[in-house]
Tab-separated table of C-alpha atoms and ligand atoms in Angstrom:
chain	number	residue	atom	x	y	z
A	282	UNK	CA	-25.609	28.937	-15.835
A	283	UNK	CA	-25.986	25.405	-17.229
A	284	UNK	CA	-28.116	25.305	-20.324
A	285	UNK	CA	-30.817	22.620	-20.626
A	286	UNK	CA	-30.704	20.387	-23.680
A	287	UNK	CA	-33.716	20.549	-25.981
A	288	UNK	CA	-34.573	18.722	-29.210
A	289	UNK	CA	-36.617	20.314	-31.998
A	290	UNK	CA	-38.976	18.031	-33.851
A	291	UNK	CA	-40.358	18.897	-37.326
A	292	UNK	CA	-37.775	21.129	-38.984
A	293	UNK	CA	-39.899	23.226	-41.347
A	294	UNK	CA	-40.892	26.868	-41.707
A	295	UNK	CA	-41.569	27.849	-38.105
A	296	UNK	CA	-38.685	25.810	-36.659
A	297	UNK	CA	-36.187	27.549	-38.962
A	298	UNK	CA	-37.784	31.026	-38.910
A	299	UNK	CA	-38.311	31.315	-35.140
A	300	UNK	CA	-37.383	28.350	-32.909
A	301	UNK	CA	-33.753	27.959	-34.006
A	302	UNK	CA	-32.853	31.692	-33.700
A	303	UNK	CA	-34.667	31.938	-30.335
A	304	UNK	CA	-32.825	28.896	-28.962
A	305	UNK	CA	-29.439	30.076	-30.263
A	306	UNK	CA	-29.905	33.417	-28.466
A	307	UNK	CA	-31.230	31.898	-25.237
A	308	UNK	CA	-29.219	31.672	-22.005
A	309	UNK	CA	-31.458	28.774	-20.881
A	310	UNK	CA	-31.266	26.318	-23.762
A	311	UNK	CA	-28.861	24.258	-25.853
A	312	UNK	CA	-30.269	22.902	-29.120
A	313	UNK	CA	-28.943	19.352	-28.777
A	314	UNK	CA	-30.713	17.456	-31.585
A	315	UNK	CA	-33.236	17.719	-34.390
A	316	UNK	CA	-35.706	15.068	-35.462
A	317	UNK	CA	-37.162	15.501	-38.921
A	318	UNK	CA	-37.621	13.298	-41.927
A	319	UNK	CA	-35.915	15.759	-44.270
A	320	UNK	CA	-35.124	18.975	-42.368
A	321	UNK	CA	-31.819	19.693	-40.586
A	322	UNK	CA	-30.048	22.505	-38.750
A	323	UNK	CA	-26.350	23.018	-39.595
A	324	UNK	CA	-24.031	21.704	-36.899
A	325	UNK	CA	-26.757	19.995	-34.824
A	326	UNK	CA	-27.018	16.175	-34.555
A	327	UNK	CA	-29.926	15.140	-36.775
A	328	UNK	CA	-32.242	12.152	-36.344
A	329	UNK	CA	-34.938	11.057	-38.787
A	330	UNK	CA	-36.722	8.695	-36.397
A	331	UNK	CA	-38.226	9.875	-33.093
A	332	UNK	CA	-38.076	6.493	-31.312
A	333	UNK	CA	-34.347	6.242	-32.081
A	334	UNK	CA	-33.781	9.738	-30.681
A	335	UNK	CA	-35.756	8.940	-27.511
A	336	UNK	CA	-33.758	5.750	-26.957
A	337	UNK	CA	-30.306	7.171	-27.773
A	338	UNK	CA	-30.492	10.687	-26.284
A	339	UNK	CA	-31.475	10.085	-22.664
A	340	UNK	CA	-29.553	13.242	-21.704
A	341	UNK	CA	-32.034	15.487	-23.592
A	342	UNK	CA	-34.922	16.115	-21.153
A	343	UNK	CA	-37.062	18.454	-23.279
A	344	UNK	CA	-38.619	18.244	-26.742
A	345	UNK	CA	-40.267	21.059	-28.666
A	346	UNK	CA	-42.732	19.876	-31.286
A	347	UNK	CA	-42.977	22.073	-34.398
A	348	UNK	CA	-44.796	19.836	-36.867
A	349	UNK	CA	-48.428	20.482	-37.957
A	350	UNK	CA	-51.121	19.675	-35.365
A	351	UNK	CA	-52.477	16.364	-36.701
A	352	UNK	CA	-49.305	14.257	-36.351
A	353	UNK	CA	-48.245	16.027	-33.125
A	354	UNK	CA	-50.169	13.932	-30.569
A	355	UNK	CA	-48.269	10.701	-31.244
A	356	UNK	CA	-44.934	12.499	-30.765
A	357	UNK	CA	-46.080	14.254	-27.598
A	358	UNK	CA	-47.412	11.037	-26.076
A	359	UNK	CA	-44.218	9.106	-26.867
A	360	UNK	CA	-42.089	11.918	-25.422
A	361	UNK	CA	-44.093	12.113	-22.170
A	362	UNK	CA	-44.096	8.320	-21.807
A	363	UNK	CA	-40.304	8.383	-22.083
A	364	UNK	CA	-40.021	11.022	-19.346
A	365	UNK	CA	-39.467	14.137	-21.484
A	366	UNK	CA	-41.001	17.570	-20.892
A	367	UNK	CA	-42.934	18.753	-23.956
A	368	UNK	CA	-43.516	22.126	-25.623
A	369	UNK	CA	-46.258	22.280	-28.273
A	370	UNK	CA	-46.507	24.746	-31.174
A	371	UNK	CA	-49.915	26.316	-31.626
A	372	UNK	CA	-52.590	25.094	-32.134
A	373	UNK	CA	-51.680	22.544	-29.456
A	374	UNK	CA	-53.342	19.592	-31.188
A	375	UNK	CA	-55.880	18.423	-33.705
A	376	UNK	CA	-58.600	17.959	-31.066
A	377	UNK	CA	-59.341	19.254	-27.590
A	378	UNK	CA	-59.626	15.724	-26.190
A	379	UNK	CA	-56.130	14.741	-27.253
A	380	UNK	CA	-54.612	17.778	-25.541
A	381	UNK	CA	-56.578	17.040	-22.346
A	382	UNK	CA	-55.175	13.529	-22.529
A	383	UNK	CA	-51.594	14.851	-22.852
A	384	UNK	CA	-52.179	17.198	-19.933
A	385	UNK	CA	-53.244	14.247	-17.773
A	386	UNK	CA	-50.229	12.222	-18.870
A	387	UNK	CA	-47.833	15.068	-18.017
A	388	UNK	CA	-49.422	15.496	-14.610
A	389	UNK	CA	-49.369	11.777	-13.821
A	390	UNK	CA	-45.647	11.659	-14.634
A	391	UNK	CA	-44.589	14.911	-12.952
A	392	UNK	CA	-43.598	16.460	-16.298
A	393	UNK	CA	-44.163	19.844	-17.934
A	394	UNK	CA	-46.540	20.291	-20.864
A	395	UNK	CA	-46.571	23.780	-22.371
A	396	UNK	CA	-49.243	24.583	-24.958
A	397	UNK	CA	-47.677	27.724	-26.403
A	398	UNK	CA	-49.494	30.711	-27.903
A	399	UNK	CA	-46.773	32.821	-29.481
A	400	UNK	CA	-49.084	35.778	-30.155
A	401	UNK	CA	-49.747	36.138	-26.423
A	402	UNK	CA	-46.050	37.031	-26.111
A	403	UNK	CA	-46.371	39.924	-28.569
A	404	UNK	CA	-44.987	43.181	-27.157
A	405	UNK	CA	-48.289	44.982	-26.493
A	406	UNK	CA	-50.490	42.138	-25.206
A	407	UNK	CA	-49.594	42.497	-21.502
A	408	UNK	CA	-50.089	46.314	-21.507
A	409	UNK	CA	-53.392	45.884	-23.377
A	410	UNK	CA	-54.582	43.379	-20.778
A	411	UNK	CA	-53.586	45.703	-17.938
A	412	UNK	CA	-55.387	48.665	-19.563
A	413	UNK	CA	-58.599	46.679	-20.111
A	414	UNK	CA	-58.672	45.105	-16.647
A	415	UNK	CA	-60.835	47.815	-15.030
A	416	UNK	CA	-62.837	48.881	-18.142
A	417	UNK	CA	-66.257	47.844	-19.392
A	418	UNK	CA	-65.939	46.394	-22.888
A	419	UNK	CA	-68.793	47.620	-25.087
A	420	UNK	CA	-67.686	45.983	-28.330
A	421	UNK	CA	-64.660	44.450	-30.000
A	422	UNK	CA	-63.700	43.499	-33.529
A	423	UNK	CA	-60.853	41.395	-34.898
A	424	UNK	CA	-59.587	41.850	-38.464
A	425	UNK	CA	-57.082	39.108	-39.317
A	426	UNK	CA	-56.421	39.150	-43.053
A	427	UNK	CA	-53.290	37.628	-44.522
A	428	UNK	CA	-51.980	35.854	-47.600
A	429	UNK	CA	-51.837	32.082	-47.145
A	430	UNK	CA	-49.438	31.789	-50.100
A	431	UNK	CA	-46.925	33.966	-48.256
A	432	UNK	CA	-47.172	32.414	-44.777
A	433	UNK	CA	-47.858	28.770	-45.682
A	434	UNK	CA	-46.267	28.372	-49.127
A	435	UNK	CA	-47.337	25.018	-50.589
A	436	UNK	CA	-48.418	23.660	-47.177
A	437	UNK	CA	-51.360	21.484	-48.210
A	438	UNK	CA	-51.846	20.274	-44.599
A	439	UNK	CA	-53.556	23.584	-43.739
A	440	UNK	CA	-56.425	22.624	-46.067
A	441	UNK	CA	-56.605	18.976	-44.983
A	442	UNK	CA	-58.829	17.749	-42.116
A	443	UNK	CA	-57.348	18.968	-38.827
A	444	UNK	CA	-55.338	21.708	-40.568
A	445	UNK	CA	-57.931	24.275	-39.432
A	446	UNK	CA	-57.658	26.460	-42.555
A	447	UNK	CA	-57.892	30.174	-41.812
A	448	UNK	CA	-58.210	29.336	-38.112
A	449	UNK	CA	-54.507	28.434	-38.160
A	450	UNK	CA	-53.703	32.189	-38.099
A	451	UNK	CA	-57.108	33.161	-36.677
A	452	UNK	CA	-56.420	31.196	-33.503
A	453	UNK	CA	-53.526	33.613	-32.860
A	454	UNK	CA	-56.039	36.479	-32.700
A	455	UNK	CA	-58.262	34.385	-30.431
A	456	UNK	CA	-55.285	33.621	-28.181
A	457	UNK	CA	-54.788	37.365	-27.704
A	458	UNK	CA	-58.489	38.093	-27.264
A	459	UNK	CA	-58.940	35.382	-24.613
A	460	UNK	CA	-55.897	36.761	-22.802
A	461	UNK	CA	-56.864	40.459	-22.742
A	462	UNK	CA	-60.651	40.513	-22.291
A	463	UNK	CA	-61.638	40.947	-18.652
A	464	UNK	CA	-64.601	38.538	-19.085
A	465	UNK	CA	-65.000	35.320	-21.098
A	466	UNK	CA	-67.105	35.287	-24.290
A	467	UNK	CA	-68.681	32.494	-26.324
A	468	UNK	CA	-69.437	32.026	-30.000
A	469	UNK	CA	-73.053	32.501	-31.084
A	470	UNK	CA	-72.830	32.369	-34.901
A	471	UNK	CA	-70.272	31.769	-37.647
A	472	UNK	CA	-70.037	31.783	-41.429
A	473	UNK	CA	-67.269	29.673	-42.956
A	474	UNK	CA	-66.116	29.859	-46.592
A	475	UNK	CA	-64.716	26.561	-47.883
A	476	UNK	CA	-62.936	26.486	-51.272
A	477	UNK	CA	-64.735	23.962	-53.492
A	478	UNK	CA	-61.623	21.735	-53.615
A	479	UNK	CA	-60.610	21.970	-49.928
A	480	UNK	CA	-61.539	20.506	-46.517
A	481	UNK	CA	-60.988	23.585	-44.319
A	482	UNK	CA	-62.205	27.206	-44.511
A	483	UNK	CA	-60.259	29.972	-46.246
A	484	UNK	CA	-62.337	32.710	-44.597
A	485	UNK	CA	-64.584	33.011	-41.550
A	486	UNK	CA	-66.913	35.570	-39.980
A	487	UNK	CA	-67.549	35.047	-36.260
A	488	UNK	CA	-70.075	36.568	-33.868
A	489	UNK	CA	-69.534	36.162	-30.116
A	490	UNK	CA	-71.455	37.155	-27.025
A	491	UNK	CA	-70.585	40.586	-25.626
A	492	UNK	CA	-70.791	42.345	-29.018
A	493	UNK	CA	-67.524	40.788	-30.206
A	494	UNK	CA	-66.976	39.960	-33.890
A	495	UNK	CA	-64.124	38.611	-36.010
A	496	UNK	CA	-63.239	38.639	-39.690
A	497	UNK	CA	-60.596	36.117	-40.766
A	498	UNK	CA	-59.487	35.927	-44.403
A	499	UNK	CA	-56.555	34.135	-45.993
A	500	UNK	CA	-56.880	35.734	-49.423
A	501	UNK	CA	-55.433	39.161	-48.650
A	502	UNK	CA	-52.619	40.135	-50.960
A	503	UNK	CA	-50.536	43.287	-50.417
A	504	UNK	CA	-50.540	44.837	-46.934
A	505	UNK	CA	-51.517	42.325	-44.234
A	506	UNK	CA	-53.851	43.175	-41.342
A	507	UNK	CA	-53.703	41.744	-37.812
A	508	UNK	CA	-55.795	44.156	-35.737
A	509	UNK	CA	-58.003	43.938	-32.635
A	510	UNK	CA	-60.124	47.005	-31.834
A	511	UNK	CA	-61.955	47.328	-28.524
A	512	UNK	CA	-64.455	50.027	-27.517
A	513	UNK	CA	-64.795	50.550	-23.766
A	514	UNK	CA	-66.604	52.914	-21.397
A	515	UNK	CA	-63.331	54.852	-21.095
A	516	UNK	CA	-62.039	54.963	-24.637
A	517	UNK	CA	-60.802	53.009	-27.596
A	518	UNK	CA	-58.044	50.387	-27.563
A	519	UNK	CA	-56.416	49.019	-30.695
A	520	UNK	CA	-53.827	46.251	-30.900
A	521	UNK	CA	-52.084	46.293	-34.265
A	522	UNK	CA	-49.389	44.182	-35.945
A	523	UNK	CA	-50.542	40.954	-34.315
A	524	UNK	CA	-50.528	42.335	-30.777
A	525	UNK	CA	-47.196	44.131	-31.030
A	526	UNK	CA	-48.392	47.749	-31.073
A	527	UNK	CA	-50.925	49.239	-28.635
A	528	UNK	CA	-52.915	52.374	-29.423
A	529	UNK	CA	-55.245	54.127	-27.005
A	530	UNK	CA	-57.687	56.567	-28.603
A	531	UNK	CA	-55.689	56.470	-31.831
A	532	UNK	CA	-52.250	57.184	-30.291
A	533	UNK	CA	-49.453	54.576	-30.011
A	534	UNK	CA	-48.643	54.074	-26.312
A	535	UNK	CA	-46.760	50.778	-26.023
A	536	UNK	CA	-45.094	47.972	-27.952
A	537	UNK	CA	-42.711	47.595	-30.840
A	538	UNK	CA	-43.512	46.899	-34.476
A	539	UNK	CA	-41.783	43.512	-34.719
A	540	UNK	CA	-42.773	39.912	-34.090
A	541	UNK	CA	-39.204	39.062	-33.024
A	542	UNK	CA	-39.271	38.468	-29.293
A	543	UNK	CA	-42.312	36.193	-29.135
A	544	UNK	CA	-40.388	32.912	-29.356
A	545	UNK	CA	-37.636	34.058	-26.965
A	546	UNK	CA	-40.395	34.767	-24.454
A	547	UNK	CA	-41.954	31.319	-25.058
A	548	UNK	CA	-38.647	29.571	-24.377
A	549	UNK	CA	-38.018	31.674	-21.245
A	550	UNK	CA	-41.472	30.612	-20.007
A	551	UNK	CA	-40.730	26.964	-20.835
A	552	UNK	CA	-37.512	27.183	-18.811
A	553	UNK	CA	-39.506	28.450	-15.801
A	554	UNK	CA	-42.145	25.736	-16.213
A	555	UNK	CA	-39.535	22.965	-16.394
A	556	UNK	CA	-37.718	24.341	-13.329
A	557	UNK	CA	-40.976	24.295	-11.354
A	558	UNK	CA	-42.257	21.065	-12.994
A	559	UNK	CA	-45.581	22.734	-13.784
A	560	UNK	CA	-47.673	22.850	-16.962
A	561	UNK	CA	-49.399	25.650	-18.844
A	562	UNK	CA	-52.263	24.427	-21.002
A	563	UNK	CA	-54.991	26.966	-21.804
A	564	UNK	CA	-57.301	25.663	-24.499
A	565	UNK	CA	-59.722	28.612	-24.601
A	566	UNK	CA	-58.611	29.837	-28.068
A	567	UNK	CA	-59.107	26.340	-29.477
A	568	UNK	CA	-62.546	26.020	-27.867
A	569	UNK	CA	-63.713	28.981	-29.988
A	570	UNK	CA	-62.338	27.348	-33.149
A	571	UNK	CA	-64.003	24.034	-32.333
A	572	UNK	CA	-67.270	25.898	-31.677
A	573	UNK	CA	-67.008	27.715	-35.025
A	574	UNK	CA	-66.457	24.442	-36.852
A	575	UNK	CA	-69.452	22.955	-34.969
A	576	UNK	CA	-71.857	25.872	-35.343
A	577	UNK	CA	-70.684	27.555	-38.544
A	578	UNK	CA	-72.819	27.913	-41.645
A	579	UNK	CA	-70.846	26.503	-44.569
A	580	UNK	CA	-70.533	28.404	-47.842
A	581	UNK	CA	-68.703	26.949	-50.826
A	582	UNK	CA	-66.411	29.410	-52.580
A	583	UNK	CA	-63.868	29.416	-55.451
A	584	UNK	CA	-61.399	26.541	-55.587
A	585	UNK	CA	-57.964	27.428	-54.159
A	586	UNK	CA	-54.538	26.259	-55.329
A	587	UNK	CA	-51.113	27.435	-54.190
B	1878	NAP	P1	-44.383	23.019	-42.123
B	1878	NAP	O1	-43.150	23.760	-42.514
B	1878	NAP	O2	-45.282	22.525	-43.196
B	1878	NAP	O3	-44.079	21.768	-41.192
B	1878	NAP	C1	-43.037	21.660	-40.265
B	1878	NAP	C2	-42.359	20.309	-40.385
B	1878	NAP	O4	-43.160	19.315	-39.774
B	1878	NAP	C3	-42.169	19.826	-41.810
B	1878	NAP	O5	-41.053	20.430	-42.402
B	1878	NAP	C4	-42.027	18.329	-41.644
B	1878	NAP	O6	-40.668	17.997	-41.470
B	1878	NAP	C5	-42.809	18.043	-40.364
B	1878	NAP	N1	-44.029	17.312	-40.686
B	1878	NAP	C6	-44.980	17.651	-41.575
B	1878	NAP	N2	-45.935	16.720	-41.642
B	1878	NAP	C7	-45.566	15.761	-40.765
B	1878	NAP	C8	-46.119	14.517	-40.403
B	1878	NAP	N3	-47.267	14.076	-40.947
B	1878	NAP	N4	-45.494	13.787	-39.476
B	1878	NAP	C9	-44.329	14.216	-38.925
B	1878	NAP	N5	-43.744	15.379	-39.248
B	1878	NAP	C10	-44.356	16.145	-40.157
B	1878	NAP	O7	-45.273	23.902	-41.134
B	1878	NAP	P2	-44.920	25.193	-40.266
B	1878	NAP	O8	-45.315	26.410	-41.017
B	1878	NAP	O9	-43.550	25.098	-39.733
B	1878	NAP	O10	-46.025	25.020	-39.117
B	1878	NAP	C11	-45.885	24.043	-38.126
B	1878	NAP	C12	-46.665	24.486	-36.895
B	1878	NAP	O11	-46.182	25.780	-36.509
B	1878	NAP	C13	-48.173	24.644	-37.170
B	1878	NAP	O12	-48.905	24.192	-36.066
B	1878	NAP	C14	-48.340	26.145	-37.355
B	1878	NAP	O13	-49.624	26.608	-36.940
B	1878	NAP	C15	-47.275	26.693	-36.424
B	1878	NAP	N6	-46.820	28.041	-36.805
B	1878	NAP	C16	-46.517	28.328	-38.116
B	1878	NAP	C17	-46.193	29.647	-38.478
B	1878	NAP	C18	-45.875	30.036	-39.904
B	1878	NAP	O14	-45.692	31.244	-40.178
B	1878	NAP	N7	-45.759	29.107	-40.873
B	1878	NAP	C19	-46.148	30.647	-37.483
B	1878	NAP	C20	-46.397	30.291	-36.151
B	1878	NAP	C21	-46.737	28.991	-35.839
B	1878	NAP	P3	-40.052	16.646	-42.113
B	1878	NAP	O15	-40.752	16.420	-43.427
B	1878	NAP	O16	-38.601	16.966	-42.262
B	1878	NAP	O17	-40.334	15.568	-41.114
């Protein structure tokens, strides 16, 4: 099978940890170029300027954008305007409006736009969705507590406007929740803790309709927690390890305790979307984040430094 050429843009933590290994193992893709001001991948042609890449590499039809959300729109727009299909890391942009605009541009030009949610590809998300489909959800709670120093070492952008703070990981939980719940929910109240020296929250408590709550915290050292617990009329579901392990009534029934596999699944999906020239842009996780930042009560907490 011929492999489709793809360029990776923004060679940082997630590109090196996940995108490069997933592409190297994929039967669908050939990593043909990187575009990054300082990052590189051994053996792959490297560009530092996106416009130069777009002009010189007409034979690369797909770009995958791995930089933080705020600068991403300009790259996505330029790529679509030059006839390239585009894959977006999560969260898909800095604002909802800019992603709607990209979706329109892709459609108008017959191109694929894929707003990825890697956590939706976790091993136990599909079985959890199937199990919940015919149940009545009585309540649900998300606990998403991790150490920002471990997962975003020195990345000041997460605390700058548009970086989303603790919603950068929290949106992964919301991407799973919006995928598995049989009915939509909406935010009714939120409490956001902003470090005194930062522009985005380090912790958040969320209350949704339907008796759904969430606790996001970026200050957890030691064991990390990425759990979603759902009480239904027919028993208790728990998704653990970021959606990778499914328990029903306390017993593991599906999944695998590893996050490896999520990015391979994203690239397989992108290959299907490009073949069919369709897009996949679901902004429901980001709507909840935007609502929390609109409605949330702001509390100032201790200053935070890496
Ligand atoms: P990162 O390492 O800080 O950034 C990735 C690369 O983007 C940087 O190395 C930089 O490359 C480029 N970049 C940064 N600012 C830029 C700007 N203003 N304009 C153009 N390029 C810029 O961040 P990351 O952890 O990889 O996260 C990137 C995205 O992946 C985020 O949306 C994040 O939510 C998502 N993600 C991260 C993780 C994780 O564990 N860290 C997991 C899943 C998803 P150059 O300086 O070489 O240009």
